[in-house]
mmCIF file of C-alpha atoms in Angstrom:
data_model
loop_
_atom_site.group_PDB
_atom_site.id
_atom_site.type_symbol
_atom_site.label_atom_id
_atom_site.label_comp_id
_atom_site.label_asym_id
_atom_site.label_seq_id
_atom_site.Cartn_x
_atom_site.Cartn_y
_atom_site.Cartn_z
ATOM 1 C CA MET W 1 0.000 0.000 0.000
ATOM 2 C CA ALA W 2 1.421 3.402 -1.006
ATOM 3 C CA ALA W 3 2.351 5.899 1.683
ATOM 4 C CA ILE W 4 0.258 9.072 1.774
ATOM 5 C CA VAL W 5 2.376 10.688 4.507
ATOM 6 C CA GLN W 6 6.166 10.397 4.678
ATOM 7 C CA LEU W 7 8.550 11.777 7.295
ATOM 8 C CA VAL W 8 12.199 11.869 6.240
ATOM 9 C CA ASP W 9 14.883 12.580 8.870
ATOM 10 C CA LEU W 10 12.494 14.958 10.650
ATOM 11 C CA VAL W 11 14.047 17.120 13.365
ATOM 12 C CA LYS W 12 12.451 19.833 15.497
ATOM 13 C CA SER W 13 14.644 21.697 17.979
ATOM 14 C CA TYR W 14 13.814 24.448 20.455
ATOM 15 C CA GLY W 15 16.894 26.493 21.269
ATOM 16 C CA ARG W 16 19.498 24.630 23.251
ATOM 17 C CA SER W 17 17.116 22.052 24.659
ATOM 18 C CA ALA W 18 17.130 18.490 23.415
ATOM 19 C CA ASP W 19 15.328 17.810 20.146
ATOM 20 C CA ALA W 20 11.568 17.344 20.497
ATOM 21 C CA VAL W 21 11.729 15.299 17.301
ATOM 22 C CA ALA W 22 15.076 13.635 16.621
ATOM 23 C CA GLY W 23 15.533 12.329 13.074
ATOM 24 C CA LEU W 24 12.139 10.666 12.725
ATOM 25 C CA ASN W 25 11.508 8.517 9.633
ATOM 26 C CA LEU W 26 7.973 7.261 9.142
ATOM 27 C CA GLU W 27 5.536 6.207 6.429
ATOM 28 C CA VAL W 28 1.759 6.237 6.821
ATOM 29 C CA PRO W 29 -0.042 3.908 4.373
ATOM 30 C CA GLU W 30 -2.963 5.398 2.486
ATOM 31 C CA GLY W 31 -6.308 4.266 3.882
ATOM 32 C CA SER W 32 -4.899 3.219 7.248
ATOM 33 C CA ILE W 33 -5.760 4.167 10.792
ATOM 34 C CA PHE W 34 -2.270 4.990 11.977
ATOM 35 C CA GLY W 35 -1.574 5.292 15.692
ATOM 36 C CA LEU W 36 1.235 7.525 16.928
ATOM 37 C CA VAL W 37 1.998 6.329 20.435
ATOM 38 C CA GLY W 38 4.361 7.563 23.103
ATOM 39 C CA PRO W 39 4.543 8.867 26.661
ATOM 40 C CA ASN W 40 3.843 12.503 27.437
ATOM 41 C CA GLY W 41 6.599 14.603 25.901
ATOM 42 C CA ALA W 42 7.604 11.994 23.323
ATOM 43 C CA GLY W 43 7.110 14.369 20.369
ATOM 44 C CA LYS W 44 3.643 13.289 19.183
ATOM 45 C CA THR W 45 1.991 16.703 19.155
ATOM 46 C CA THR W 46 5.057 18.401 17.682
ATOM 47 C CA THR W 47 5.146 15.843 14.859
ATOM 48 C CA MET W 48 1.437 16.260 14.166
ATOM 49 C CA LYS W 49 1.669 20.037 14.081
ATOM 50 C CA ILE W 50 4.469 19.810 11.532
ATOM 51 C CA MET W 51 2.307 17.485 9.405
ATOM 52 C CA ALA W 52 -0.490 20.062 9.602
ATOM 53 C CA THR W 53 1.874 22.960 8.655
ATOM 54 C CA LEU W 54 1.405 24.609 12.057
ATOM 55 C CA LEU W 55 5.098 24.235 12.938
ATOM 56 C CA ALA W 56 8.116 24.469 10.668
ATOM 57 C CA PRO W 57 10.614 21.615 10.889
ATOM 58 C CA THR W 58 14.180 22.443 11.888
ATOM 59 C CA ARG W 59 15.489 19.883 9.425
ATOM 60 C CA GLY W 60 14.116 17.075 7.308
ATOM 61 C CA GLN W 61 11.021 16.774 5.155
ATOM 62 C CA VAL W 62 7.370 15.862 5.567
ATOM 63 C CA TRP W 63 5.321 14.904 2.523
ATOM 64 C CA VAL W 64 1.512 14.736 2.549
ATOM 65 C CA GLY W 65 -0.246 13.514 -0.577
ATOM 66 C CA GLY W 66 2.841 14.256 -2.660
ATOM 67 C CA HIS W 67 3.300 17.801 -1.312
ATOM 68 C CA GLU W 68 6.086 18.947 1.020
ATOM 69 C CA VAL W 69 4.862 20.870 4.065
ATOM 70 C CA SER W 70 7.527 23.598 4.003
ATOM 71 C CA ARG W 71 7.433 24.320 0.264
ATOM 72 C CA GLN W 72 3.751 23.676 -0.491
ATOM 73 C CA PRO W 73 1.814 24.425 2.724
ATOM 74 C CA ALA W 74 -1.399 25.545 0.982
ATOM 75 C CA GLN W 75 -1.684 22.277 -0.943
ATOM 76 C CA VAL W 76 -1.029 20.299 2.236
ATOM 77 C CA ARG W 77 -3.724 22.199 4.142
ATOM 78 C CA ASP W 78 -6.260 21.390 1.461
ATOM 79 C CA ARG W 79 -5.536 17.696 2.052
ATOM 80 C CA VAL W 80 -5.370 17.682 5.840
ATOM 81 C CA GLY W 81 -7.993 17.989 8.557
ATOM 82 C CA TYR W 82 -6.441 18.708 11.958
ATOM 83 C CA MET W 83 -8.028 18.268 15.379
ATOM 84 C CA PRO W 84 -5.801 19.467 18.258
ATOM 85 C CA ASP W 85 -5.701 17.838 21.659
ATOM 86 C CA PHE W 86 -7.163 20.950 23.244
ATOM 87 C CA PHE W 87 -9.548 23.021 21.229
ATOM 88 C CA GLY W 88 -11.572 26.178 21.609
ATOM 89 C CA VAL W 89 -15.145 26.452 20.446
ATOM 90 C CA TYR W 90 -17.312 29.481 19.908
ATOM 91 C CA ASP W 91 -19.884 29.115 22.655
ATOM 92 C CA ASP W 92 -22.223 31.801 21.286
ATOM 93 C CA LEU W 93 -22.697 29.860 18.033
ATOM 94 C CA LYS W 94 -25.173 27.115 17.394
ATOM 95 C CA VAL W 95 -23.802 23.759 16.260
ATOM 96 C CA SER W 96 -24.876 24.231 12.629
ATOM 97 C CA GLU W 97 -23.551 27.810 12.589
ATOM 98 C CA TYR W 98 -20.206 26.586 13.892
ATOM 99 C CA LEU W 99 -19.749 24.199 10.969
ATOM 100 C CA GLU W 100 -21.013 26.714 8.432
ATOM 101 C CA PHE W 101 -18.518 29.264 9.745
ATOM 102 C CA TYR W 102 -15.630 26.904 9.064
ATOM 103 C CA GLY W 103 -17.081 25.996 5.687
ATOM 104 C CA ALA W 104 -16.925 29.682 4.799
ATOM 105 C CA THR W 105 -13.206 29.795 5.618
ATOM 106 C CA TYR W 106 -12.739 27.243 2.827
ATOM 107 C CA ASP W 107 -14.811 29.342 0.407
ATOM 108 C CA ILE W 108 -17.552 26.720 0.241
ATOM 109 C CA PRO W 109 -20.738 28.333 -1.191
ATOM 110 C CA ALA W 110 -23.469 29.080 1.361
ATOM 111 C CA ALA W 111 -26.041 26.601 0.010
ATOM 112 C CA LYS W 112 -23.491 23.821 -0.119
ATOM 113 C CA ARG W 113 -22.258 24.688 3.382
ATOM 114 C CA ARG W 114 -25.701 24.090 4.862
ATOM 115 C CA ARG W 115 -26.064 20.706 3.157
ATOM 116 C CA LEU W 116 -22.531 19.756 4.130
ATOM 117 C CA ALA W 117 -23.108 20.729 7.762
ATOM 118 C CA ASP W 118 -26.232 18.561 7.866
ATOM 119 C CA ASP W 119 -24.366 15.598 6.354
ATOM 120 C CA LEU W 120 -21.471 15.905 8.793
ATOM 121 C CA LEU W 121 -23.776 16.217 11.791
ATOM 122 C CA ASP W 122 -25.488 13.036 10.655
ATOM 123 C CA LEU W 123 -22.098 11.328 10.327
ATOM 124 C CA VAL W 124 -21.047 12.214 13.889
ATOM 125 C CA ASP W 125 -24.548 11.600 15.301
ATOM 126 C CA LEU W 126 -25.272 15.205 16.295
ATOM 127 C CA THR W 127 -28.261 15.938 14.086
ATOM 128 C CA GLU W 128 -30.532 16.373 17.110
ATOM 129 C CA LYS W 129 -28.139 19.039 18.429
ATOM 130 C CA LYS W 130 -28.144 21.061 15.213
ATOM 131 C CA ASN W 131 -29.825 24.085 16.799
ATOM 132 C CA ALA W 132 -28.223 23.748 20.235
ATOM 133 C CA TYR W 133 -25.564 26.190 21.367
ATOM 134 C CA VAL W 134 -22.075 24.760 21.395
ATOM 135 C CA ASP W 135 -21.552 25.545 25.088
ATOM 136 C CA THR W 136 -24.442 23.206 26.001
ATOM 137 C CA LEU W 137 -22.732 20.134 24.519
ATOM 138 C CA SER W 138 -21.031 17.478 26.595
ATOM 139 C CA ARG W 139 -17.296 16.866 26.252
ATOM 140 C CA GLY W 140 -17.893 13.882 23.969
ATOM 141 C CA MET W 141 -20.284 15.838 21.771
ATOM 142 C CA LYS W 142 -17.787 18.683 21.441
ATOM 143 C CA GLN W 143 -15.131 16.172 20.379
ATOM 144 C CA ARG W 144 -17.423 14.821 17.672
ATOM 145 C CA LEU W 145 -18.315 18.340 16.562
ATOM 146 C CA CYS W 146 -14.640 19.236 16.214
ATOM 147 C CA LEU W 147 -14.091 16.070 14.212
ATOM 148 C CA ALA W 148 -16.919 17.149 11.899
ATOM 149 C CA ARG W 149 -15.240 20.529 11.579
ATOM 150 C CA ALA W 150 -11.957 18.847 10.576
ATOM 151 C CA LEU W 151 -13.907 17.080 7.787
ATOM 152 C CA ILE W 152 -15.593 20.216 6.440
ATOM 153 C CA HIS W 153 -13.331 20.478 3.364
ATOM 154 C CA ASP W 154 -13.273 16.713 2.672
ATOM 155 C CA PRO W 155 -9.573 16.140 3.413
ATOM 156 C CA GLN W 156 -7.670 13.003 2.435
ATOM 157 C CA VAL W 157 -5.864 12.828 5.777
ATOM 158 C CA LEU W 158 -7.227 13.386 9.276
ATOM 159 C CA ILE W 159 -4.710 14.245 12.014
ATOM 160 C CA LEU W 160 -6.310 13.754 15.421
ATOM 161 C CA ASP W 161 -4.287 14.586 18.536
ATOM 162 C CA GLU W 162 -5.602 12.623 21.544
ATOM 163 C CA PRO W 163 -9.232 12.637 20.303
ATOM 164 C CA ALA W 164 -10.420 10.366 23.132
ATOM 165 C CA SER W 165 -8.859 12.471 25.892
ATOM 166 C CA GLY W 166 -11.290 13.138 28.713
ATOM 167 C CA LEU W 167 -14.080 11.008 27.270
ATOM 168 C CA ASP W 168 -16.121 8.549 29.297
ATOM 169 C CA PRO W 169 -16.055 4.852 28.276
ATOM 170 C CA ARG W 170 -19.195 5.061 26.141
ATOM 171 C CA ALA W 171 -17.929 8.120 24.280
ATOM 172 C CA ARG W 172 -14.589 6.380 23.663
ATOM 173 C CA VAL W 173 -16.364 3.437 22.053
ATOM 174 C CA GLU W 174 -18.408 5.807 19.882
ATOM 175 C CA MET W 175 -15.218 7.602 18.788
ATOM 176 C CA ARG W 176 -13.544 4.308 17.847
ATOM 177 C CA GLU W 177 -16.537 3.252 15.740
ATOM 178 C CA LEU W 178 -16.553 6.642 14.033
ATOM 179 C CA LEU W 179 -12.870 6.325 13.121
ATOM 180 C CA LYS W 180 -13.518 2.907 11.573
ATOM 181 C CA GLU W 181 -16.365 4.393 9.538
ATOM 182 C CA LEU W 182 -14.100 7.180 8.292
ATOM 183 C CA ARG W 183 -11.569 4.608 7.125
ATOM 184 C CA GLU W 184 -14.315 2.799 5.226
ATOM 185 C CA MET W 185 -15.022 6.144 3.520
ATOM 186 C CA GLY W 186 -11.443 6.159 2.219
ATOM 187 C CA LYS W 187 -9.886 8.538 4.731
ATOM 188 C CA THR W 188 -6.425 8.061 6.185
ATOM 189 C CA VAL W 189 -6.572 8.701 9.930
ATOM 190 C CA ILE W 190 -3.511 9.552 12.028
ATOM 191 C CA ILE W 191 -4.318 9.421 15.724
ATOM 192 C CA SER W 192 -2.121 9.983 18.758
ATOM 193 C CA SER W 193 -2.516 8.581 22.236
ATOM 194 C CA HIS W 194 -0.532 7.358 25.217
ATOM 195 C CA ILE W 195 -3.181 4.677 25.869
ATOM 196 C CA LEU W 196 -2.079 1.559 24.000
ATOM 197 C CA SER W 197 -5.190 -0.488 24.637
ATOM 198 C CA GLU W 198 -7.305 2.054 22.744
ATOM 199 C CA LEU W 199 -5.109 2.147 19.676
ATOM 200 C CA GLY W 200 -4.577 -1.601 19.603
ATOM 201 C CA GLU W 201 -8.319 -2.046 19.071
ATOM 202 C CA VAL W 202 -8.758 0.436 16.223
ATOM 203 C CA CYS W 203 -5.417 0.993 14.447
ATOM 204 C CA THR W 204 -4.206 -0.918 11.415
ATOM 205 C CA GLU W 205 -0.638 0.415 11.936
ATOM 206 C CA ILE W 206 1.144 1.788 14.993
ATOM 207 C CA ALA W 207 4.391 3.684 15.533
ATOM 208 C CA ILE W 208 5.860 3.941 19.031
ATOM 209 C CA ILE W 209 8.035 6.998 19.594
ATOM 210 C CA ASP W 210 10.005 8.016 22.649
ATOM 211 C CA ARG W 211 12.113 11.146 23.126
ATOM 212 C CA GLY W 212 11.436 12.134 19.544
ATOM 213 C CA SER W 213 12.759 8.897 18.029
ATOM 214 C CA LEU W 214 11.064 5.877 16.497
ATOM 215 C CA VAL W 215 11.121 2.769 18.692
ATOM 216 C CA ALA W 216 9.027 0.416 16.549
ATOM 217 C CA SER W 217 6.409 0.542 13.802
ATOM 218 C CA GLY W 218 4.106 -1.850 11.993
ATOM 219 C CA THR W 219 0.836 -3.620 12.636
ATOM 220 C CA PRO W 220 0.056 -4.349 16.306
ATOM 221 C CA GLU W 221 0.986 -7.980 15.696
ATOM 222 C CA GLU W 222 4.305 -7.035 14.050
ATOM 223 C CA ILE W 223 5.217 -4.746 16.933
ATOM 224 C CA LEU W 224 4.601 -7.538 19.409
ATOM 225 C CA VAL W 225 7.075 -9.675 17.464
ATOM 226 C CA GLN W 226 9.631 -6.837 17.108
ATOM 227 C CA LEU W 227 9.711 -5.967 20.794
ATOM 228 C CA ASN W 228 9.026 -9.313 22.393
ATOM 229 C CA ALA W 229 12.609 -10.620 22.173
ATOM 230 C CA THR W 230 12.265 -12.467 25.500
ATOM 231 C CA ARG W 231 9.138 -14.518 25.968
ATOM 232 C CA VAL W 232 7.738 -15.617 29.294
ATOM 233 C CA LEU W 233 6.702 -19.237 29.737
ATOM 234 C CA GLU W 234 4.118 -20.233 32.310
ATOM 235 C CA ILE W 235 4.839 -23.783 33.463
ATOM 236 C CA ARG W 236 2.958 -25.882 36.014
ATOM 237 C CA VAL W 237 4.414 -29.177 37.245
ATOM 238 C CA LEU W 238 2.949 -32.122 39.140
ATOM 239 C CA SER W 239 6.345 -32.895 40.676
ATOM 240 C CA ASP W 240 8.488 -30.771 43.018
ATOM 241 C CA PRO W 241 8.453 -27.161 41.652
ATOM 242 C CA ASP W 242 11.786 -26.387 43.336
ATOM 243 C CA ALA W 243 13.406 -29.309 41.517
ATOM 244 C CA ALA W 244 11.812 -28.129 38.271
ATOM 245 C CA ALA W 245 13.171 -24.609 38.802
ATOM 246 C CA ALA W 246 16.659 -25.966 39.486
ATOM 247 C CA PHE W 247 16.521 -28.084 36.328
ATOM 248 C CA LEU W 248 15.250 -25.200 34.188
ATOM 249 C CA ALA W 249 17.972 -22.878 35.438
ATOM 250 C CA GLN W 250 20.538 -25.126 33.748
ATOM 251 C CA GLN W 251 18.832 -25.172 30.354
ATOM 252 C CA PRO W 252 19.945 -23.031 27.365
ATOM 253 C CA GLY W 253 17.923 -19.869 26.762
ATOM 254 C CA VAL W 254 16.388 -19.789 30.229
ATOM 255 C CA GLY W 255 16.636 -16.532 32.161
ATOM 256 C CA GLN W 256 14.841 -15.468 35.311
ATOM 257 C CA ILE W 257 12.569 -17.967 37.050
ATOM 258 C CA ALA W 258 9.823 -16.964 39.471
ATOM 259 C CA ARG W 259 7.635 -19.224 41.601
ATOM 260 C CA VAL W 260 3.954 -18.305 41.474
ATOM 261 C CA ASN W 261 0.815 -19.939 42.815
ATOM 262 C CA GLY W 262 2.343 -22.985 44.419
ATOM 263 C CA ALA W 263 3.437 -25.365 41.687
ATOM 264 C CA SER W 264 3.550 -22.805 38.862
ATOM 265 C CA LEU W 265 6.674 -21.140 37.444
ATOM 266 C CA ARG W 266 7.161 -18.084 35.245
ATOM 267 C CA VAL W 267 10.270 -18.580 33.162
ATOM 268 C CA GLY W 268 12.042 -16.027 30.993
ATOM 269 C CA PHE W 269 13.083 -17.679 27.739
ATOM 270 C CA ASN W 270 14.829 -16.157 24.711
ATOM 271 C CA GLY W 271 14.505 -19.143 22.381
ATOM 272 C CA ASP W 272 12.132 -19.662 19.469
ATOM 273 C CA ASP W 273 9.215 -22.104 19.186
ATOM 274 C CA GLN W 274 11.517 -25.025 18.443
ATOM 275 C CA GLY W 275 13.595 -24.154 21.495
ATOM 276 C CA ALA W 276 10.475 -24.061 23.654
ATOM 277 C CA ALA W 277 9.424 -27.477 22.329
ATOM 278 C CA ALA W 278 12.904 -28.854 23.120
ATOM 279 C CA LEU W 279 12.668 -27.427 26.647
ATOM 280 C CA LEU W 280 9.317 -29.137 27.204
ATOM 281 C CA GLY W 281 10.743 -32.410 25.917
ATOM 282 C CA ALA W 282 13.714 -32.099 28.269
ATOM 283 C CA MET W 283 11.402 -31.604 31.232
ATOM 284 C CA VAL W 284 9.367 -34.679 30.319
ATOM 285 C CA GLY W 285 12.546 -36.662 29.815
ATOM 286 C CA ALA W 286 13.777 -35.612 33.256
ATOM 287 C CA GLY W 287 10.560 -36.868 34.869
ATOM 288 C CA LEU W 288 9.398 -33.404 35.956
ATOM 289 C CA ARG W 289 5.784 -34.049 34.800
ATOM 290 C CA PRO W 290 4.691 -30.658 33.411
ATOM 291 C CA SER W 291 0.887 -30.407 33.444
ATOM 292 C CA SER W 292 0.775 -27.105 31.534
ATOM 293 C CA PHE W 293 3.338 -25.310 29.399
ATOM 294 C CA ALA W 294 2.372 -22.099 27.598
ATOM 295 C CA GLN W 295 3.683 -18.712 26.625
ATOM 296 C CA ALA W 296 2.338 -15.823 28.689
ATOM 297 C CA ALA W 297 0.633 -13.248 26.508
ATOM 298 C CA ASN W 298 2.462 -9.935 26.448
ATOM 299 C CA THR W 299 0.181 -7.021 25.615
ATOM 300 C CA LEU W 300 1.141 -3.923 23.677
ATOM 301 C CA GLU W 301 0.909 -2.003 26.933
ATOM 302 C CA ASP W 302 3.455 -4.321 28.590
ATOM 303 C CA LEU W 303 5.913 -3.789 25.756
ATOM 304 C CA PHE W 304 5.224 -0.051 25.580
ATOM 305 C CA LEU W 305 6.126 0.342 29.248
ATOM 306 C CA LYS W 306 9.247 -1.735 28.733
ATOM 307 C CA VAL W 307 10.607 0.201 25.766
ATOM 308 C CA THR W 308 9.702 3.698 27.000
ATOM 309 C CA GLY W 309 11.273 3.446 30.439
ATOM 310 C CA GLN W 310 8.034 2.508 32.284
ATOM 311 C CA ASN W 311 7.520 5.934 33.801
ATOM 312 C CA GLY W 312 5.523 7.545 31.008
ATOM 313 C CA GLN W 313 7.489 10.744 31.470
ATOM 314 C CA GLY W 314 9.976 10.454 28.628
ATOM 315 C CA GLY W 315 10.622 13.195 26.174
ATOM 316 C CA ALA W 316 12.942 16.082 26.005
ATOM 317 C CA ALA W 317 11.944 19.477 24.803
ATOM 318 C CA GLY W 318 8.301 19.039 25.695
ATOM 319 C CA ASP W 319 5.535 18.086 23.360
ATOM 320 C CA GLY W 320 3.218 20.555 21.792
ATOM 321 C CA GLY W 321 5.082 23.115 19.785
ATOM 322 C CA GLY W 322 7.421 24.433 22.416
ATOM 323 C CA GLY W 323 4.710 25.064 24.939
ATOM 324 C CA ASN W 324 2.471 22.737 26.818
ATOM 325 C CA GLY W 325 0.893 21.168 23.764
ATOM 326 C CA LYS W 326 -2.449 22.657 24.728
ATOM 327 C CA GLY W 327 -3.458 24.759 21.817
ATOM 328 C CA ARG W 328 -1.001 27.258 20.371
ATOM 329 C CA GLY W 329 0.555 26.532 17.036
ATOM 330 C CA ASN W 330 2.812 29.001 15.317
ATOM 331 C CA GLY W 331 0.044 29.935 12.945
ATOM 332 C CA GLY W 332 -1.419 32.447 15.328
ATOM 333 C CA GLY W 333 -4.515 32.051 17.458
ATOM 334 C CA SER W 334 -5.161 29.261 19.865
ATOM 335 C CA GLY W 335 -6.741 25.863 19.940
ATOM 336 C CA ASP W 336 -9.501 25.842 17.381
ATOM 337 C CA SER W 337 -8.490 28.859 15.373
ATOM 338 C CA SER W 338 -4.869 27.842 14.882
ATOM 339 C CA GLY W 339 -5.747 24.429 13.546
ATOM 340 C CA ASN W 340 -8.472 25.125 11.046
ATOM 341 C CA GLY W 341 -9.785 27.200 8.236
ATOM 342 C CA ARG W 342 -7.007 28.238 5.876
ATOM 343 C CA MET W 343 -4.533 28.249 8.764
ATOM 344 C CA LYS W 344 -2.639 31.267 7.486
ATOM 345 C CA ALA W 345 0.815 30.753 8.906
#
């Protein structure tokens, strides 16, 4: 599948501080739901703002739909819909007026704007709120409204920074289903989060970044293989577990051994499937009587914590365009106004 977004040796520096993005190379396949994952401060928001032309890269290139963000920003903006992690809304506007306002910034004719607003409200399940004032909406409804706003000019690529942040469980499920529907419509969706379980359920591709650098990328299944160099075997024996542990400690490929739940052992093992089968055969041959022998399932979250230092506080120069990542791009304005319309930078 061809890449619709390409990052080539992307670097973003802020003064003398460490690079917020440090030589990032990435390809986003067209038609994918692509998850950009990392702890707070990893460089997710900075990278997304560069994709959306709201920040200029220090070095490197970013291509969106065949256009380079620094040399052809207007063409990129026509192809990108951006939803920041913290957005402003105009509380004195009704929901339909809000969408029509943004349609006007893209020079969409008035009659078409009204039809388009109705269609988008139907898509995000807000038709019943058409005449409600924006400030009366719940957090989840405002998120869906801002997603509709990002779609107002029918972009090829949606860039959504933490779209599920602050949502209750039901609203998170609704957002996931909406993203899947957008993919079925042919959109490419780039979504950031530090919650792996969410992205693992909806994303077709994932990239894990930490301190501005790529740690791993691929499908969720491929990432599990890339990062899971040491597997954990869960073994239960009918014989003496201490004798089994002593035997296992002498076998090739075996690392740490922990006793759990009486006769059960958790065994670190860096061999492949054939090695695991040979280990089981050796135990049987030694009369250790294993009653169960299986690989413990590592989740994406387990591996994410392992490769990003486990504290979730990685990162260097701070994510979010040199500030707190909460709404100001370098295009002027804040939150909503910096990320939409023609985004005159």
